[in-house]
Tab-separated table of C-alpha atoms in Angstrom:
chain	number	residue	atom	x	y	z
X	20	MET	CA	-191.873	24.586	102.426
X	21	GLU	CA	-192.498	22.910	99.126
X	22	LEU	CA	-190.810	20.246	97.002
X	23	THR	CA	-191.927	19.804	93.390
X	24	ALA	CA	-190.890	16.724	91.374
X	25	VAL	CA	-187.646	16.535	93.360
X	26	THR	CA	-185.148	13.815	92.535
X	27	VAL	CA	-182.173	13.245	94.836
X	28	LEU	CA	-179.460	10.805	93.857
X	29	LEU	CA	-177.301	8.938	96.352
X	30	GLY	CA	-174.619	7.718	93.966
X	31	ASN	CA	-176.775	6.519	91.096
X	32	PHE	CA	-179.672	5.502	93.338
X	33	PRO	CA	-182.705	7.823	93.295
X	34	ALA	CA	-183.403	8.115	97.027
X	35	LEU	CA	-186.142	10.604	96.143
X	36	ALA	CA	-187.800	10.104	92.742
X	37	ARG	CA	-189.881	13.031	91.461
X	38	CYS	CA	-191.139	13.603	94.985
X	39	ASN	CA	-193.832	16.201	95.701
X	40	PHE	CA	-194.365	17.391	99.246
X	41	SER	CA	-195.382	20.549	101.044
X	42	ALA	CA	-195.944	21.676	104.617
X	43	TYR	CA	-197.332	24.901	106.002
X	44	GLU	CA	-197.003	26.998	109.130
X	45	GLY	CA	-198.137	25.279	112.319
X	46	GLU	CA	-198.448	21.824	110.772
X	47	VAL	CA	-197.106	18.713	112.437
X	48	VAL	CA	-196.616	16.110	109.727
X	49	LEU	CA	-195.906	12.483	110.545
X	50	ILE	CA	-193.719	11.050	107.801
X	51	SER	CA	-194.145	7.308	107.755
X	52	GLY	CA	-192.746	4.593	105.544
X	53	ALA	CA	-190.739	1.399	105.513
X	54	ASN	CA	-186.972	1.289	106.066
X	55	GLY	CA	-185.172	2.732	103.042
X	56	SER	CA	-188.298	4.344	101.627
X	57	GLY	CA	-186.689	7.804	101.581
X	58	LYS	CA	-187.882	9.418	104.840
X	59	THR	CA	-184.427	10.472	105.973
X	60	THR	CA	-183.438	11.734	102.518
X	61	LEU	CA	-186.660	13.749	102.410
X	62	LEU	CA	-185.753	15.427	105.714
X	63	ARG	CA	-182.105	15.936	104.682
X	64	THR	CA	-183.276	17.555	101.452
X	65	ILE	CA	-185.567	19.940	103.310
X	66	ALA	CA	-182.719	20.703	105.745
X	67	GLY	CA	-180.522	21.754	102.802
X	68	LEU	CA	-177.986	18.990	103.370
X	69	VAL	CA	-178.203	17.276	99.983
X	70	ARG	CA	-178.143	18.484	96.403
X	71	ILE	CA	-181.320	18.264	94.358
X	72	HIS	CA	-180.673	16.511	91.035
X	73	SER	CA	-183.870	17.688	89.366
X	74	GLY	CA	-187.117	19.371	90.323
X	75	SER	CA	-187.402	22.362	92.607
X	76	GLY	CA	-187.747	23.029	96.300
X	77	ALA	CA	-188.008	25.988	98.646
X	78	VAL	CA	-188.066	26.492	102.402
X	79	PHE	CA	-189.344	29.842	103.721
X	80	GLY	CA	-189.261	30.943	100.072
X	81	VAL	CA	-185.531	30.202	99.729
X	82	GLY	CA	-184.620	27.848	96.877
X	83	LEU	CA	-182.847	24.559	97.610
X	84	ARG	CA	-181.260	24.181	94.182
X	85	ASP	CA	-178.230	26.423	94.695
X	86	GLU	CA	-175.504	26.285	97.332
X	87	VAL	CA	-176.219	29.741	98.756
X	88	GLY	CA	-179.904	28.907	99.156
X	89	ARG	CA	-179.153	25.617	100.935
X	90	ARG	CA	-176.770	27.427	103.287
X	91	THR	CA	-179.489	29.948	104.156
X	92	VAL	CA	-182.033	27.166	104.705
X	93	ARG	CA	-179.657	25.205	106.957
X	94	GLN	CA	-179.418	28.210	109.261
X	95	SER	CA	-183.172	28.568	109.584
X	96	VAL	CA	-184.176	24.975	110.376
X	97	SER	CA	-183.456	22.647	113.281
X	98	TYR	CA	-182.745	19.056	112.328
X	99	LEU	CA	-182.559	16.062	114.640
X	100	ALA	CA	-180.733	13.472	112.569
X	101	HIS	CA	-179.902	9.782	113.028
X	102	GLY	CA	-176.338	10.780	113.907
X	103	SER	CA	-176.057	12.847	117.062
X	104	HIS	CA	-173.601	15.408	115.552
X	105	LEU	CA	-171.823	15.233	118.937
X	106	TYR	CA	-168.090	14.838	119.495
X	107	ASP	CA	-167.332	11.778	121.619
X	108	ASP	CA	-164.185	13.278	123.194
X	109	LEU	CA	-165.929	16.452	124.388
X	110	THR	CA	-168.126	16.570	127.464
X	111	VAL	CA	-171.875	17.065	127.164
X	112	GLU	CA	-171.507	20.692	128.262
X	113	GLU	CA	-168.630	21.359	125.841
X	114	ASN	CA	-170.716	19.934	122.997
X	115	LEU	CA	-173.748	22.016	123.949
X	116	ARG	CA	-171.639	25.187	124.306
X	117	PHE	CA	-170.091	24.552	120.872
X	118	ILE	CA	-173.551	24.147	119.321
X	119	ALA	CA	-174.895	27.190	121.202
X	120	ARG	CA	-172.048	29.368	119.894
X	121	GLY	CA	-172.391	27.988	116.369
X	122	THR	CA	-176.151	28.468	116.195
X	123	LYS	CA	-176.063	31.691	118.255
X	124	THR	CA	-178.466	30.170	120.780
X	125	ASP	CA	-178.511	31.719	124.267
X	126	TRP	CA	-176.956	29.462	126.853
X	127	SER	CA	-179.935	30.176	129.120
X	128	ASP	CA	-182.218	28.600	126.475
X	129	ILE	CA	-180.023	25.497	126.446
X	130	GLU	CA	-180.108	25.338	130.241
X	131	SER	CA	-183.873	25.631	130.418
X	132	MET	CA	-184.237	22.965	127.711
X	133	CYS	CA	-181.911	20.685	129.734
X	134	GLU	CA	-184.231	21.116	132.683
X	135	ARG	CA	-187.281	20.547	130.508
X	136	MET	CA	-185.851	17.323	129.076
X	137	GLN	CA	-184.676	16.313	132.564
X	138	LEU	CA	-181.069	15.953	131.462
X	139	PRO	CA	-179.222	15.081	134.679
X	140	LYS	CA	-176.717	17.784	135.711
X	141	ARG	CA	-174.209	15.103	136.690
X	142	ILE	CA	-173.691	14.117	133.064
X	143	MET	CA	-172.793	17.653	131.928
X	144	ASN	CA	-169.108	17.030	132.672
X	145	LEU	CA	-169.127	13.517	131.252
X	146	GLU	CA	-167.529	12.845	127.887
X	147	VAL	CA	-170.181	11.960	125.318
X	148	ALA	CA	-168.385	8.653	124.628
X	149	HIS	CA	-169.257	7.603	128.193
X	150	THR	CA	-172.962	8.434	128.025
X	151	SER	CA	-175.771	6.023	127.186
X	152	ALA	CA	-177.622	6.086	123.864
X	153	GLY	CA	-180.691	7.544	125.603
X	154	GLN	CA	-178.655	10.309	127.244
X	155	ARG	CA	-177.034	11.170	123.909
X	156	LYS	CA	-180.470	11.364	122.324
X	157	LYS	CA	-181.639	13.738	125.062
X	158	VAL	CA	-178.567	15.946	124.547
X	159	THR	CA	-179.272	16.060	120.817
X	160	LEU	CA	-182.940	16.879	121.446
X	161	VAL	CA	-181.929	19.685	123.802
X	162	ALA	CA	-179.582	21.137	121.175
X	163	THR	CA	-182.200	20.826	118.413
X	164	LEU	CA	-185.210	22.169	120.286
X	165	ALA	CA	-183.419	24.999	122.120
X	166	GLN	CA	-182.677	26.705	118.788
X	167	GLY	CA	-186.354	27.680	118.593
X	168	SER	CA	-186.537	27.406	114.791
X	169	GLU	CA	-189.847	27.788	113.009
X	170	LEU	CA	-189.257	24.587	111.043
X	171	VAL	CA	-188.145	21.549	113.040
X	172	LEU	CA	-187.220	18.284	111.344
X	173	LEU	CA	-187.155	15.246	113.600
X	174	ASP	CA	-185.874	11.873	112.409
X	175	GLU	CA	-186.896	9.074	114.780
X	176	PRO	CA	-187.046	11.365	117.829
X	177	HIS	CA	-188.345	8.644	120.151
X	178	ALA	CA	-185.607	6.111	119.394
X	179	ALA	CA	-183.504	5.237	122.474
X	180	LEU	CA	-185.646	7.381	124.823
X	181	ASP	CA	-187.243	5.841	127.916
X	182	SER	CA	-191.029	6.118	128.322
X	183	GLU	CA	-190.802	9.122	130.675
X	184	ALA	CA	-188.554	11.017	128.271
X	185	LYS	CA	-190.913	10.163	125.403
X	186	GLU	CA	-193.835	11.674	127.369
X	187	ILE	CA	-191.861	14.839	128.139
X	188	PHE	CA	-190.793	15.163	124.516
X	189	ASP	CA	-194.326	14.626	123.186
X	190	ARG	CA	-195.721	17.290	125.521
X	191	TYR	CA	-193.061	19.750	124.397
X	192	VAL	CA	-193.650	19.066	120.699
X	193	ALA	CA	-197.408	19.567	121.172
X	194	GLU	CA	-196.695	22.918	122.851
X	195	MET	CA	-194.356	23.969	120.041
X	196	ALA	CA	-196.953	23.049	117.454
X	197	SER	CA	-199.620	25.088	119.204
X	198	SER	CA	-197.257	28.058	119.237
X	199	GLY	CA	-197.078	27.926	115.413
X	200	ALA	CA	-193.877	25.975	114.688
X	201	THR	CA	-193.937	23.581	111.754
X	202	MET	CA	-192.700	20.097	112.493
X	203	LEU	CA	-191.934	17.170	110.231
X	204	VAL	CA	-191.495	13.968	112.191
X	205	ALA	CA	-190.229	10.772	110.578
X	206	SER	CA	-191.058	7.941	112.916
X	207	HIS	CA	-191.864	4.269	113.175
X	208	ASP	CA	-193.522	5.060	116.518
X	209	GLN	CA	-196.644	6.120	114.642
X	210	GLY	CA	-199.155	5.847	117.481
X	211	ARG	CA	-197.263	8.412	119.524
X	212	VAL	CA	-196.788	10.938	116.740
X	213	GLU	CA	-200.343	10.548	115.423
X	214	ALA	CA	-201.568	11.800	118.784
X	215	PHE	CA	-200.319	15.306	117.978
X	216	ALA	CA	-199.819	15.184	114.189
X	217	THR	CA	-202.113	17.261	111.979
X	218	ARG	CA	-201.316	15.210	108.883
X	219	THR	CA	-199.674	11.932	107.875
X	220	ALA	CA	-197.553	11.516	104.761
X	221	GLU	CA	-196.420	8.097	103.652
X	222	VAL	CA	-193.158	7.752	101.745
X	223	ARG	CA	-192.741	4.771	99.450
X	224	GLY	CA	-190.026	4.227	96.833
X	225	GLY	CA	-188.710	7.777	97.162
X	226	ARG	CA	-192.124	9.437	96.750
X	227	VAL	CA	-194.785	10.781	99.050
X	228	VAL	CA	-197.612	8.505	97.950
X	229	ASP	CA	-200.405	9.117	100.412
X	230	GLN	CA	-201.341	12.066	102.603
X	231	LYS	CA	-204.103	12.003	105.220
X	232	SER	CA	-205.286	14.802	107.494
M	13	MET	CA	-165.469	34.163	109.668
M	14	PHE	CA	-162.663	34.533	112.229
M	15	LYS	CA	-165.080	33.888	115.089
M	16	ASP	CA	-166.161	30.632	113.410
M	17	ALA	CA	-162.509	29.776	112.742
M	18	TRP	CA	-161.628	30.201	116.404
M	19	LEU	CA	-164.682	28.156	117.448
M	20	VAL	CA	-163.638	25.237	115.211
M	21	ALA	CA	-159.932	25.496	116.092
M	22	SER	CA	-160.555	25.594	119.846
M	23	LYS	CA	-162.937	22.627	119.537
M	24	ASP	CA	-160.368	20.570	117.608
M	25	LEU	CA	-157.547	21.493	119.993
M	26	ARG	CA	-159.669	20.660	123.032
M	27	ILE	CA	-160.456	17.243	121.540
M	28	GLU	CA	-156.747	16.653	120.860
M	29	ARG	CA	-155.803	17.688	124.381
M	30	ARG	CA	-158.368	15.266	125.759
M	31	SER	CA	-157.605	12.321	123.445
M	32	ARG	CA	-153.811	12.838	123.655
M	33	VAL	CA	-153.235	11.529	120.144
M	34	LEU	CA	-150.445	14.087	119.739
M	35	THR	CA	-148.477	13.093	122.829
M	36	ASN	CA	-149.262	9.377	122.852
M	37	GLN	CA	-149.082	8.636	119.144
M	38	LEU	CA	-147.622	11.397	116.958
M	39	LEU	CA	-144.558	12.291	119.034
M	40	PRO	CA	-143.499	8.644	119.626
M	41	PHE	CA	-144.122	7.974	115.905
M	42	THR	CA	-141.774	10.779	114.832
M	43	LEU	CA	-139.174	9.638	117.353
M	44	VAL	CA	-139.258	6.155	115.818
M	45	ILE	CA	-138.827	7.684	112.341
M	46	LEU	CA	-135.806	9.712	113.505
M	47	ILE	CA	-134.208	6.607	115.054
M	48	ILE	CA	-134.834	4.541	111.912
M	49	PHE	CA	-133.254	7.296	109.789
M	50	ALA	CA	-130.309	7.358	112.197
M	51	PHE	CA	-129.742	3.606	111.783
M	52	THR	CA	-130.226	3.764	108.020
M	53	PHE	CA	-128.065	6.758	107.141
M	54	ASP	CA	-125.406	6.774	109.863
M	55	THR	CA	-122.826	5.164	107.574
M	56	HIS	CA	-120.725	8.236	106.833
M	57	PRO	CA	-119.733	11.059	109.139
M	58	ASN	CA	-121.972	14.115	108.729
M	59	LEU	CA	-124.308	12.312	106.297
M	60	LEU	CA	-127.222	12.676	108.743
M	61	VAL	CA	-126.542	16.404	109.163
M	62	THR	CA	-126.438	16.869	105.375
M	63	LEU	CA	-129.681	14.938	104.945
M	64	SER	CA	-131.384	16.429	108.005
M	65	PRO	CA	-133.501	19.040	106.091
M	66	GLY	CA	-135.086	16.316	103.967
M	67	LEU	CA	-135.452	13.950	106.921
M	68	PHE	CA	-137.113	16.706	108.980
M	69	TRP	CA	-139.725	17.394	106.320
M	70	VAL	CA	-140.409	13.721	105.562
M	71	ALA	CA	-141.002	13.017	109.269
M	72	SER	CA	-143.133	16.172	109.609
M	73	LEU	CA	-145.228	15.321	106.562
M	74	PHE	CA	-145.949	11.801	107.853
M	75	ALA	CA	-147.004	13.216	111.222
M	76	MET	CA	-149.148	15.924	109.603
M	77	THR	CA	-150.899	13.340	107.455
M	78	ILE	CA	-151.890	11.401	110.568
M	79	ALA	CA	-153.065	14.616	112.270
M	80	LEU	CA	-155.154	15.503	109.205
M	81	GLN	CA	-156.743	12.066	109.040
M	82	ARG	CA	-157.567	12.330	112.729
M	83	SER	CA	-158.986	15.846	112.299
M	84	PHE	CA	-161.491	14.691	109.696
M	85	SER	CA	-162.324	11.339	111.268
M	86	LEU	CA	-163.719	13.429	114.161
M	87	GLU	CA	-166.172	15.001	111.758
M	88	ALA	CA	-167.192	11.622	110.335
M	89	GLU	CA	-168.123	10.269	113.798
M	90	ASN	CA	-171.813	10.792	114.589
M	91	GLN	CA	-172.204	12.766	111.324
M	92	ALA	CA	-170.637	15.768	113.060
M	93	ARG	CA	-169.770	17.260	109.668
M	94	ASP	CA	-173.512	17.705	108.980
M	95	GLY	CA	-173.669	19.487	112.321
M	96	LEU	CA	-171.034	22.000	111.212
M	97	LEU	CA	-173.139	22.751	108.134
M	98	LEU	CA	-176.391	22.985	110.098
M	99	TYR	CA	-174.951	25.341	112.735
M	100	GLY	CA	-174.507	27.896	109.977
M	101	LEU	CA	-170.741	28.221	110.419
M	102	GLU	CA	-169.055	29.933	107.469
M	103	SER	CA	-167.206	27.431	105.320
M	104	ALA	CA	-164.156	29.730	105.185
M	105	GLY	CA	-164.261	29.849	108.984
M	106	ILE	CA	-164.375	26.045	109.218
M	107	PHE	CA	-161.438	25.819	106.780
M	108	LEU	CA	-159.326	28.353	108.666
M	109	GLY	CA	-160.208	26.772	112.014
M	110	LYS	CA	-159.092	23.355	110.814
M	111	VAL	CA	-155.872	24.873	109.384
M	112	VAL	CA	-155.090	26.702	112.638
M	113	ALA	CA	-155.586	23.532	114.709
M	114	ILE	CA	-153.376	21.489	112.359
M	115	VAL	CA	-150.677	24.202	112.267
M	116	ILE	CA	-150.556	24.376	116.094
M	117	GLN	CA	-150.312	20.582	116.431
M	118	SER	CA	-147.722	20.410	113.645
M	119	ALA	CA	-145.655	23.173	115.255
M	120	ILE	CA	-145.395	21.087	118.443
M	121	VAL	CA	-144.415	18.006	116.426
M	122	GLU	CA	-141.874	19.972	114.367
M	123	LEU	CA	-140.330	21.453	117.513
M	124	PHE	CA	-139.969	17.899	118.838
M	125	ILE	CA	-138.452	16.646	115.564
M	126	GLY	CA	-136.116	19.662	115.437
M	127	PHE	CA	-134.779	18.976	118.917
M	128	GLY	CA	-134.543	15.291	118.040
M	129	ILE	CA	-132.378	16.120	115.016
M	130	VAL	CA	-130.146	18.430	117.047
M	131	ILE	CA	-129.702	15.832	119.791
M	132	LEU	CA	-129.645	12.556	117.809
M	133	TYR	CA	-127.845	13.750	114.654
M	134	ALA	CA	-125.714	16.453	116.325
M	135	ALA	CA	-127.029	19.004	113.797
M	136	PRO	CA	-125.994	22.644	114.367
M	137	LEU	CA	-128.635	25.077	115.644
M	138	HIS	CA	-128.399	28.752	114.698
M	139	GLU	CA	-130.504	31.252	112.733
M	140	VAL	CA	-133.558	30.163	114.717
M	141	VAL	CA	-135.752	32.948	113.271
M	142	PHE	CA	-135.086	31.724	109.719
M	143	LEU	CA	-135.808	28.119	110.700
M	144	ALA	CA	-139.017	29.063	112.507
M	145	LEU	CA	-140.277	31.286	109.671
M	146	SER	CA	-139.605	28.747	106.942
M	147	ALA	CA	-141.127	25.915	109.020
M	148	PHE	CA	-144.172	28.068	109.837
M	149	THR	CA	-144.884	29.091	106.225
M	150	ALA	CA	-144.294	25.569	104.877
M	151	THR	CA	-146.580	24.137	107.558
M	152	ILE	CA	-149.348	26.591	106.640
M	153	GLY	CA	-149.034	25.640	102.951
M	154	ILE	CA	-149.129	21.899	103.655
M	155	SER	CA	-151.992	22.278	106.156
M	156	CYS	CA	-154.121	24.256	103.686
M	157	VAL	CA	-153.710	21.532	101.042
M	158	GLY	CA	-154.282	18.802	103.632
M	159	VAL	CA	-157.488	20.341	104.988
M	160	VAL	CA	-158.962	20.721	101.483
M	161	PHE	CA	-158.187	17.092	100.556
M	162	GLY	CA	-159.078	15.851	104.046
M	163	ALA	CA	-162.599	17.226	103.629
M	164	MET	CA	-162.823	15.544	100.216
M	165	VAL	CA	-161.900	12.044	101.312
M	166	THR	CA	-163.448	11.828	104.793
M	167	GLY	CA	-165.379	8.669	105.569
M	168	ARG	CA	-166.381	5.534	103.715
M	169	SER	CA	-162.871	4.019	103.720
M	170	ARG	CA	-161.453	6.778	101.551
M	171	ASP	CA	-159.166	8.121	104.294
M	172	SER	CA	-156.223	6.129	102.943
M	173	LEU	CA	-156.417	8.243	99.773
M	174	LEU	CA	-155.282	11.304	101.705
M	175	PRO	CA	-151.486	10.802	101.388
M	176	LEU	CA	-151.927	9.867	97.729
M	177	LEU	CA	-153.658	13.181	97.067
M	178	ILE	CA	-151.605	15.424	99.344
M	179	PHE	CA	-148.049	14.330	98.589
M	180	PRO	CA	-147.945	15.298	94.874
M	181	VAL	CA	-149.592	18.673	95.519
M	182	VAL	CA	-147.323	19.630	98.436
M	183	ALA	CA	-144.172	18.455	96.632
M	184	PRO	CA	-143.271	22.054	95.611
M	185	VAL	CA	-143.694	23.206	99.227
M	186	LEU	CA	-141.531	20.354	100.500
M	187	LEU	CA	-138.917	21.064	97.841
M	188	SER	CA	-138.816	24.770	98.758
M	189	ALA	CA	-138.671	24.018	102.481
M	190	THR	CA	-135.900	21.455	102.011
M	191	LYS	CA	-133.915	23.833	99.760
M	192	ALA	CA	-134.317	26.642	102.294
M	193	TRP	CA	-133.002	24.371	105.036
M	194	GLU	CA	-130.139	23.139	102.840
M	195	ASP	CA	-129.082	26.787	102.531
M	196	TYR	CA	-129.269	26.894	106.319
M	197	VAL	CA	-127.057	23.804	106.695
M	198	ARG	CA	-124.527	25.408	104.314
M	199	GLY	CA	-124.629	28.552	106.441
M	200	LYS	CA	-125.966	30.743	103.597
M	201	VAL	CA	-129.249	32.055	104.937
M	202	SER	CA	-130.989	35.400	105.216
M	203	LEU	CA	-134.600	36.476	105.595
M	204	GLY	CA	-134.444	37.425	101.893
M	205	ASP	CA	-133.830	33.783	100.921
M	206	PRO	CA	-135.760	33.123	97.656
M	207	TRP	CA	-136.961	29.720	98.918
M	208	LEU	CA	-138.487	31.377	101.971
M	209	GLY	CA	-140.236	33.838	99.666
M	210	LEU	CA	-141.597	30.955	97.621
M	211	LEU	CA	-142.927	29.291	100.785
M	212	VAL	CA	-144.821	32.488	101.652
M	213	VAL	CA	-146.323	32.543	98.138
M	214	PHE	CA	-147.407	28.879	98.440
M	215	ALA	CA	-148.992	29.501	101.852
M	216	ILE	CA	-151.001	32.470	100.545
M	217	ALA	CA	-152.014	30.713	97.304
M	218	PHE	CA	-153.107	27.441	98.959
M	219	GLY	CA	-154.869	29.396	101.712
M	220	ALA	CA	-156.824	31.432	99.167
M	221	VAL	CA	-157.801	28.313	97.194
M	222	GLY	CA	-159.008	26.665	100.415
M	223	VAL	CA	-161.072	29.660	101.535
M	224	LEU	CA	-162.726	29.909	98.117
M	225	THR	CA	-163.435	26.218	97.502
M	226	PHE	CA	-164.091	24.736	100.945
M	227	GLY	CA	-167.836	25.478	100.908
M	228	SER	CA	-168.395	23.447	97.746
M	229	ILE	CA	-166.214	20.615	99.061
M	230	LEU	CA	-168.160	20.401	102.330
M	231	GLU	CA	-171.425	20.233	100.397
M	232	GLU	CA	-170.308	17.152	98.448
């Protein structure tokens, strides 16, 4: 994927300002930066969720400028966002089944990911509104990772997870990376991500200002 | 598209069944409206029966507006709307799914209001097929408009704009529905009623506009 001189406006505010960034197959890129620097907007842009005001961008060779291109990109990436995308009034299982049907993910893949992330079976029939923040995060991780996309965008994946869940998640991400998936991880938990990241990109003022391998 | 529509509709209906907004809030709300109308207009004999078509549609529109606001507040929670986009669901499917869920909820509310009018206002009940057809087509037309505007105004304290946007646009539908039901009250109805025909045209036109524009609206 590649962004060239991309500007994204949130209202009149340039959340990304002539931002250049690229990532290639099998890379795990840690995206670091202060609060409000543009990390989340960078990931949302790559996920095809926001319009590009100027510049150009492509994911798997599909342009991000037009609506049809963004729709195609959205279907080919997995994105763990700040919001869980879950419905509070549905149970965990109902949410996961809805996502599985929408993304055409096999239910068996969801089940094995639940086991992998040690999601307790007893919460499957619990409404999401009654789960803890950590449990919700695990459910969202299960839904994101089970899709098996070649480009995975993770925004603060460690937030709200306990130390055991963080270990499990890190091991899984390392495995995914070694199998050739590309991962962009925005995180303040830099020490953890640096352990398996192949590159670090720092975002400041809506631009990627520094990249280190 | 239809598979996505059913997925979205069944999800919305399951949430409604679980949260019981329809039974605990919408139905009591419409009952209160009917009682207030009864107190306000029960000054002359038969006045309530004469006004009942208009009262029915005003009460239904209020209830539908609440159902629409609720339908889109669900998508604002936890950024679920982004989820719908990321899952690759067809925008036309999302639109139709939302419309189907709103139409089913509205049909239950309208049935309740209809019985309320028959019981509280002693309105006559005949030509049920005509009543059901005109209510169904008007509800589809209003729902299509409501879902398009609902998607536009979701979140960031803009929800209160919904009635302001919907009411002027659905005015022709309400007028046609009320006229059709006035013909019914006068005992001059047939399935060839021109107002019923107009309601069908509105439902198809608003549905087509929604299917064609919903993708761009969701992207905003």
